[in-house]
Amino acid sequence: MDSEPEPSLDDLCELAASTSGAGQAVIALLDARHSFRVAVAGDLGAGSPAPARRRTPIHDDPAHLLVGTGRALIVEDATCDPRLAHLPVVRAAGIGAWAGFPIVSDDGLVLGALCVWDGRPRQWSAEQQRSLERLARSVSADVSLRLRLRQAQDRIDDLETSGDASRKLAQSLQDSLLPPVIARPSWLDAAALYLPASGGESVVGDFFDLFATREPWWCAVLGDVSGKGLEAAKVTALARYTVRTEATQHASPATVLSRLNEALLRQRLNDRFLTAACLMFRPDPDGRGVRGLISLGGHLPGLIRRADGTVTEAGRPGHLLGIFEDVRLHAELVELAPGDALLLYTDGVTEAHRRGGHALWGETALADLLAGCAGLDADGMLERITTALTRHAGNHRSDDTALLLLRVPLDDEA
């Protein structure tokens, strides 16, 4: 845990300090004995441990109080609260009001806390608490992805040392960079699928994600990183946690992808680039459809299948991400009525072909098949697509394939 500070965590910490109006914030990760400050914002107080001295005994940090409960702790006056008043840091840092929000792993383990405080006693508004909860979720996603990537790197190092090349390792690493379960709101039918390239022990960079941002908004993203192996996996991890972080703060998918482009250029990951499709959406106020914006960063347009079987493209082409500082990206309106569906996919779908053959499946075949998916839910549509892919290409897949499908249920399905 005692590693170099990360710019993305610094940004989230600064955002927590400013949006809460507190002025001071810390992101701390915990182990059995110590608290590690990985990001700091504001003046911690003259008597408080300096940011450079980032490791402190765990029981000296109020963040340890969240480990047992896994819930946020809101304190209006730390000097009068029996849980905090005896801690040396309360006096040293001049803490009045204090609030801590847990940072959790994918399996619910508390890894640390996002903490903010004010020099005076005060109340924390409901909106401030909601904003901090969202930021804590973004920090959790960031930290969890970093941990999974580090664990995957450790496994690769072990295999390289032993000289054992393993398809299972590649699959494990790929799985660690995809959400284990697709979350979805009650008003949406959604399904996703990842298919690895045939015979590939190397990890490549197709990815997808679907998650809640600011109520009632949601974000769907699907992308394709150039190349394969650990370097591609690093870009995939960076893309996922950057999108999760930025989507919490911005309603425009074009802005989210622009921030991702900046993150890619800042990291300079061996000239890796990616394409991505990002959709920010919410339910219509009348509850009978979905409305949102889609942006394409060098990616294939999405396909909208209307309830009557009509298929149209969604999104206006924009620049690849990770190459140019000044990228042109567009946010186009997407409206889905009951029975409509939106498919996002990587080029492993349309470029599918038999081993040794050159006949690609193509966009037209995909659109025609989608048009014929009457009466199917999201899972059924993806099953129909994968069956057709196998029929066209046999068991050969020349490239990894990722698909994400969102469908608005019909009124009698709700």
PDB file of N, CA and C in Angstrom, residues 146-194:
ATOM      1  N   ARG A 146      -6.855  -1.204  -9.545  1.00  0.00           N
ATOM      2  CA  ARG A 146      -5.405  -1.228  -9.334  1.00  0.00           C
ATOM      3  C   ARG A 146      -4.979  -2.531  -8.641  1.00  0.00           C
ATOM      4  N   LEU A 147      -5.765  -2.959  -7.658  1.00  0.00           N
ATOM      5  CA  LEU A 147      -5.429  -4.185  -6.948  1.00  0.00           C
ATOM      6  C   LEU A 147      -5.509  -5.396  -7.862  1.00  0.00           C
ATOM      7  N   ARG A 148      -6.557  -5.446  -8.703  1.00  0.00           N
ATOM      8  CA  ARG A 148      -6.694  -6.581  -9.610  1.00  0.00           C
ATOM      9  C   ARG A 148      -5.544  -6.622 -10.614  1.00  0.00           C
ATOM     10  N   LEU A 149      -5.153  -5.454 -11.108  1.00  0.00           N
ATOM     11  CA  LEU A 149      -4.054  -5.413 -12.068  1.00  0.00           C
ATOM     12  C   LEU A 149      -2.737  -5.820 -11.410  1.00  0.00           C
ATOM     13  N   ARG A 150      -2.533  -5.377 -10.167  1.00  0.00           N
ATOM     14  CA  ARG A 150      -1.308  -5.764  -9.461  1.00  0.00           C
ATOM     15  C   ARG A 150      -1.280  -7.273  -9.209  1.00  0.00           C
ATOM     16  N   GLN A 151      -2.430  -7.837  -8.824  1.00  0.00           N
ATOM     17  CA  GLN A 151      -2.492  -9.284  -8.604  1.00  0.00           C
ATOM     18  C   GLN A 151      -2.226 -10.046  -9.897  1.00  0.00           C
ATOM     19  N   ALA A 152      -2.780  -9.526 -11.003  1.00  0.00           N
ATOM     20  CA  ALA A 152      -2.548 -10.176 -12.294  1.00  0.00           C
ATOM     21  C   ALA A 152      -1.073 -10.100 -12.674  1.00  0.00           C
ATOM     22  N   GLN A 153      -0.440  -8.951 -12.427  1.00  0.00           N
ATOM     23  CA  GLN A 153       0.992  -8.817 -12.723  1.00  0.00           C
ATOM     24  C   GLN A 153       1.814  -9.802 -11.896  1.00  0.00           C
ATOM     25  N   ASP A 154       1.422  -9.975 -10.632  1.00  0.00           N
ATOM     26  CA  ASP A 154       2.138 -10.933  -9.787  1.00  0.00           C
ATOM     27  C   ASP A 154       2.025 -12.350 -10.348  1.00  0.00           C
ATOM     28  N   ARG A 155       0.830 -12.694 -10.842  1.00  0.00           N
ATOM     29  CA  ARG A 155       0.653 -14.033 -11.405  1.00  0.00           C
ATOM     30  C   ARG A 155       1.492 -14.207 -12.676  1.00  0.00           C
ATOM     31  N   ILE A 156       1.541 -13.149 -13.498  1.00  0.00           N
ATOM     32  CA  ILE A 156       2.362 -13.213 -14.710  1.00  0.00           C
ATOM     33  C   ILE A 156       3.833 -13.372 -14.349  1.00  0.00           C
ATOM     34  N   ASP A 157       4.293 -12.616 -13.355  1.00  0.00           N
ATOM     35  CA  ASP A 157       5.691 -12.720 -12.935  1.00  0.00           C
ATOM     36  C   ASP A 157       6.013 -14.135 -12.460  1.00  0.00           C
ATOM     37  N   ASP A 158       5.080 -14.735 -11.712  1.00  0.00           N
ATOM     38  CA  ASP A 158       5.308 -16.096 -11.221  1.00  0.00           C
ATOM     39  C   ASP A 158       5.449 -17.077 -12.379  1.00  0.00           C
ATOM     40  N   LEU A 159       4.584 -16.915 -13.387  1.00  0.00           N
ATOM     41  CA  LEU A 159       4.633 -17.837 -14.519  1.00  0.00           C
ATOM     42  C   LEU A 159       5.874 -17.614 -15.370  1.00  0.00           C
ATOM     43  N   GLU A 160       6.269 -16.343 -15.531  1.00  0.00           N
ATOM     44  CA  GLU A 160       7.471 -16.075 -16.311  1.00  0.00           C
ATOM     45  C   GLU A 160       8.695 -16.669 -15.626  1.00  0.00           C
ATOM     46  N   THR A 161       8.693 -16.627 -14.298  1.00  0.00           N
ATOM     47  CA  THR A 161       9.811 -17.205 -13.555  1.00  0.00           C
ATOM     48  C   THR A 161       9.875 -18.714 -13.749  1.00  0.00           C
ATOM     49  N   SER A 162       8.715 -19.354 -13.758  1.00  0.00           N
ATOM     50  CA  SER A 162       8.683 -20.807 -13.900  1.00  0.00           C
ATOM     51  C   SER A 162       8.715 -21.252 -15.351  1.00  0.00           C
ATOM     52  N   GLY A 163       8.537 -20.302 -16.292  1.00  0.00           N
ATOM     53  CA  GLY A 163       8.539 -20.638 -17.705  1.00  0.00           C
ATOM     54  C   GLY A 163       7.270 -21.319 -18.161  1.00  0.00           C
ATOM     55  N   ASP A 164       6.188 -21.213 -17.393  1.00  0.00           N
ATOM     56  CA  ASP A 164       4.932 -21.905 -17.707  1.00  0.00           C
ATOM     57  C   ASP A 164       3.956 -20.926 -18.333  1.00  0.00           C
ATOM     58  N   ALA A 165       3.636 -21.106 -19.630  1.00  0.00           N
ATOM     59  CA  ALA A 165       2.638 -20.270 -20.301  1.00  0.00           C
ATOM     60  C   ALA A 165       1.275 -20.890 -20.072  1.00  0.00           C
ATOM     61  N   SER A 166       0.312 -20.084 -19.598  1.00  0.00           N
ATOM     62  CA  SER A 166      -0.979 -20.657 -19.207  1.00  0.00           C
ATOM     63  C   SER A 166      -2.134 -19.880 -19.788  1.00  0.00           C
ATOM     64  N   ARG A 167      -3.010 -20.609 -20.491  1.00  0.00           N
ATOM     65  CA  ARG A 167      -4.232 -19.989 -20.992  1.00  0.00           C
ATOM     66  C   ARG A 167      -5.133 -19.565 -19.827  1.00  0.00           C
ATOM     67  N   LYS A 168      -5.096 -20.343 -18.747  1.00  0.00           N
ATOM     68  CA  LYS A 168      -5.929 -20.008 -17.591  1.00  0.00           C
ATOM     69  C   LYS A 168      -5.523 -18.673 -16.992  1.00  0.00           C
ATOM     70  N   LEU A 169      -4.231 -18.379 -16.995  1.00  0.00           N
ATOM     71  CA  LEU A 169      -3.784 -17.090 -16.466  1.00  0.00           C
ATOM     72  C   LEU A 169      -4.319 -15.952 -17.306  1.00  0.00           C
ATOM     73  N   ALA A 170      -4.211 -16.082 -18.623  1.00  0.00           N
ATOM     74  CA  ALA A 170      -4.707 -15.034 -19.506  1.00  0.00           C
ATOM     75  C   ALA A 170      -6.193 -14.805 -19.289  1.00  0.00           C
ATOM     76  N   GLN A 171      -6.944 -15.906 -19.146  1.00  0.00           N
ATOM     77  CA  GLN A 171      -8.378 -15.772 -18.914  1.00  0.00           C
ATOM     78  C   GLN A 171      -8.650 -15.098 -17.579  1.00  0.00           C
ATOM     79  N   SER A 172      -7.853 -15.462 -16.559  1.00  0.00           N
ATOM     80  CA  SER A 172      -8.028 -14.869 -15.238  1.00  0.00           C
ATOM     81  C   SER A 172      -7.765 -13.373 -15.268  1.00  0.00           C
ATOM     82  N   LEU A 173      -6.706 -12.970 -15.966  1.00  0.00           N
ATOM     83  CA  LEU A 173      -6.393 -11.550 -16.070  1.00  0.00           C
ATOM     84  C   LEU A 173      -7.484 -10.810 -16.821  1.00  0.00           C
ATOM     85  N   GLN A 174      -7.959 -11.388 -17.937  1.00  0.00           N
ATOM     86  CA  GLN A 174      -9.018 -10.737 -18.702  1.00  0.00           C
ATOM     87  C   GLN A 174     -10.273 -10.575 -17.850  1.00  0.00           C
ATOM     88  N   ASP A 175     -10.642 -11.640 -17.124  1.00  0.00           N
ATOM     89  CA  ASP A 175     -11.840 -11.584 -16.292  1.00  0.00           C
ATOM     90  C   ASP A 175     -11.718 -10.521 -15.214  1.00  0.00           C
ATOM     91  N   SER A 176     -10.502 -10.316 -14.697  1.00  0.00           N
ATOM     92  CA  SER A 176     -10.315  -9.338 -13.628  1.00  0.00           C
ATOM     93  C   SER A 176     -10.532  -7.913 -14.107  1.00  0.00           C
ATOM     94  N   LEU A 177     -10.477  -7.697 -15.426  1.00  0.00           N
ATOM     95  CA  LEU A 177     -10.653  -6.358 -15.971  1.00  0.00           C
ATOM     96  C   LEU A 177     -12.066  -6.124 -16.493  1.00  0.00           C
ATOM     97  N   LEU A 178     -12.942  -7.122 -16.339  1.00  0.00           N
ATOM     98  CA  LEU A 178     -14.344  -6.984 -16.713  1.00  0.00           C
ATOM     99  C   LEU A 178     -15.189  -7.057 -15.452  1.00  0.00           C
ATOM    100  N   PRO A 179     -16.306  -6.326 -15.401  1.00  0.00           N
ATOM    101  CA  PRO A 179     -17.158  -6.409 -14.210  1.00  0.00           C
ATOM    102  C   PRO A 179     -17.682  -7.822 -14.036  1.00  0.00           C
ATOM    103  N   PRO A 180     -17.610  -8.392 -12.814  1.00  0.00           N
ATOM    104  CA  PRO A 180     -18.054  -9.766 -12.615  1.00  0.00           C
ATOM    105  C   PRO A 180     -19.539  -9.955 -12.891  1.00  0.00           C
ATOM    106  N   VAL A 181     -20.330  -8.937 -12.614  1.00  0.00           N
ATOM    107  CA  VAL A 181     -21.772  -8.975 -12.862  1.00  0.00           C
ATOM    108  C   VAL A 181     -22.181  -7.621 -13.415  1.00  0.00           C
ATOM    109  N   ILE A 182     -23.003  -7.625 -14.467  1.00  0.00           N
ATOM    110  CA  ILE A 182     -23.496  -6.369 -15.020  1.00  0.00           C
ATOM    111  C   ILE A 182     -24.618  -5.838 -14.136  1.00  0.00           C
ATOM    112  N   ALA A 183     -24.379  -4.684 -13.521  1.00  0.00           N
ATOM    113  CA  ALA A 183     -25.440  -4.028 -12.763  1.00  0.00           C
ATOM    114  C   ALA A 183     -26.414  -3.391 -13.743  1.00  0.00           C
ATOM    115  N   ARG A 184     -27.676  -3.315 -13.364  1.00  0.00           N
ATOM    116  CA  ARG A 184     -28.638  -2.659 -14.240  1.00  0.00           C
ATOM    117  C   ARG A 184     -29.780  -2.118 -13.407  1.00  0.00           C
ATOM    118  N   PRO A 185     -30.350  -0.995 -13.840  1.00  0.00           N
ATOM    119  CA  PRO A 185     -31.488  -0.432 -13.110  1.00  0.00           C
ATOM    120  C   PRO A 185     -32.744  -1.253 -13.356  1.00  0.00           C
ATOM    121  N   SER A 186     -33.740  -1.070 -12.500  1.00  0.00           N
ATOM    122  CA  SER A 186     -34.971  -1.857 -12.599  1.00  0.00           C
ATOM    123  C   SER A 186     -35.738  -1.570 -13.876  1.00  0.00           C
ATOM    124  N   TRP A 187     -35.509  -0.399 -14.481  1.00  0.00           N
ATOM    125  CA  TRP A 187     -36.275   0.004 -15.654  1.00  0.00           C
ATOM    126  C   TRP A 187     -35.569  -0.346 -16.966  1.00  0.00           C
ATOM    127  N   LEU A 188     -34.529  -1.179 -16.907  1.00  0.00           N
ATOM    128  CA  LEU A 188     -33.761  -1.503 -18.109  1.00  0.00           C
ATOM    129  C   LEU A 188     -33.402  -2.984 -18.128  1.00  0.00           C
ATOM    130  N   ASP A 189     -33.460  -3.572 -19.316  1.00  0.00           N
ATOM    131  CA  ASP A 189     -32.976  -4.929 -19.554  1.00  0.00           C
ATOM    132  C   ASP A 189     -31.590  -4.806 -20.186  1.00  0.00           C
ATOM    133  N   ALA A 190     -30.603  -5.485 -19.642  1.00  0.00           N
ATOM    134  CA  ALA A 190     -29.230  -5.336 -20.140  1.00  0.00           C
ATOM    135  C   ALA A 190     -28.506  -6.671 -20.108  1.00  0.00           C
ATOM    136  N   ALA A 191     -27.582  -6.843 -21.049  1.00  0.00           N
ATOM    137  CA  ALA A 191     -26.749  -8.045 -21.099  1.00  0.00           C
ATOM    138  C   ALA A 191     -25.420  -7.687 -21.742  1.00  0.00           C
ATOM    139  N   ALA A 192     -24.376  -8.405 -21.369  1.00  0.00           N
ATOM    140  CA  ALA A 192     -23.041  -8.175 -21.927  1.00  0.00           C
ATOM    141  C   ALA A 192     -22.344  -9.509 -22.108  1.00  0.00           C
ATOM    142  N   LEU A 193     -21.389  -9.530 -23.030  1.00  0.00           N
ATOM    143  CA  LEU A 193     -20.692 -10.773 -23.345  1.00  0.00           C
ATOM    144  C   LEU A 193     -19.284 -10.464 -23.827  1.00  0.00           C
ATOM    145  N   TYR A 194     -18.334 -11.258 -23.356  1.00  0.00           N
ATOM    146  CA  TYR A 194     -16.956 -11.167 -23.838  1.00  0.00           C
ATOM    147  C   TYR A 194     -16.533 -12.535 -24.359  1.00  0.00           C
TER     148      TYR A 194
END
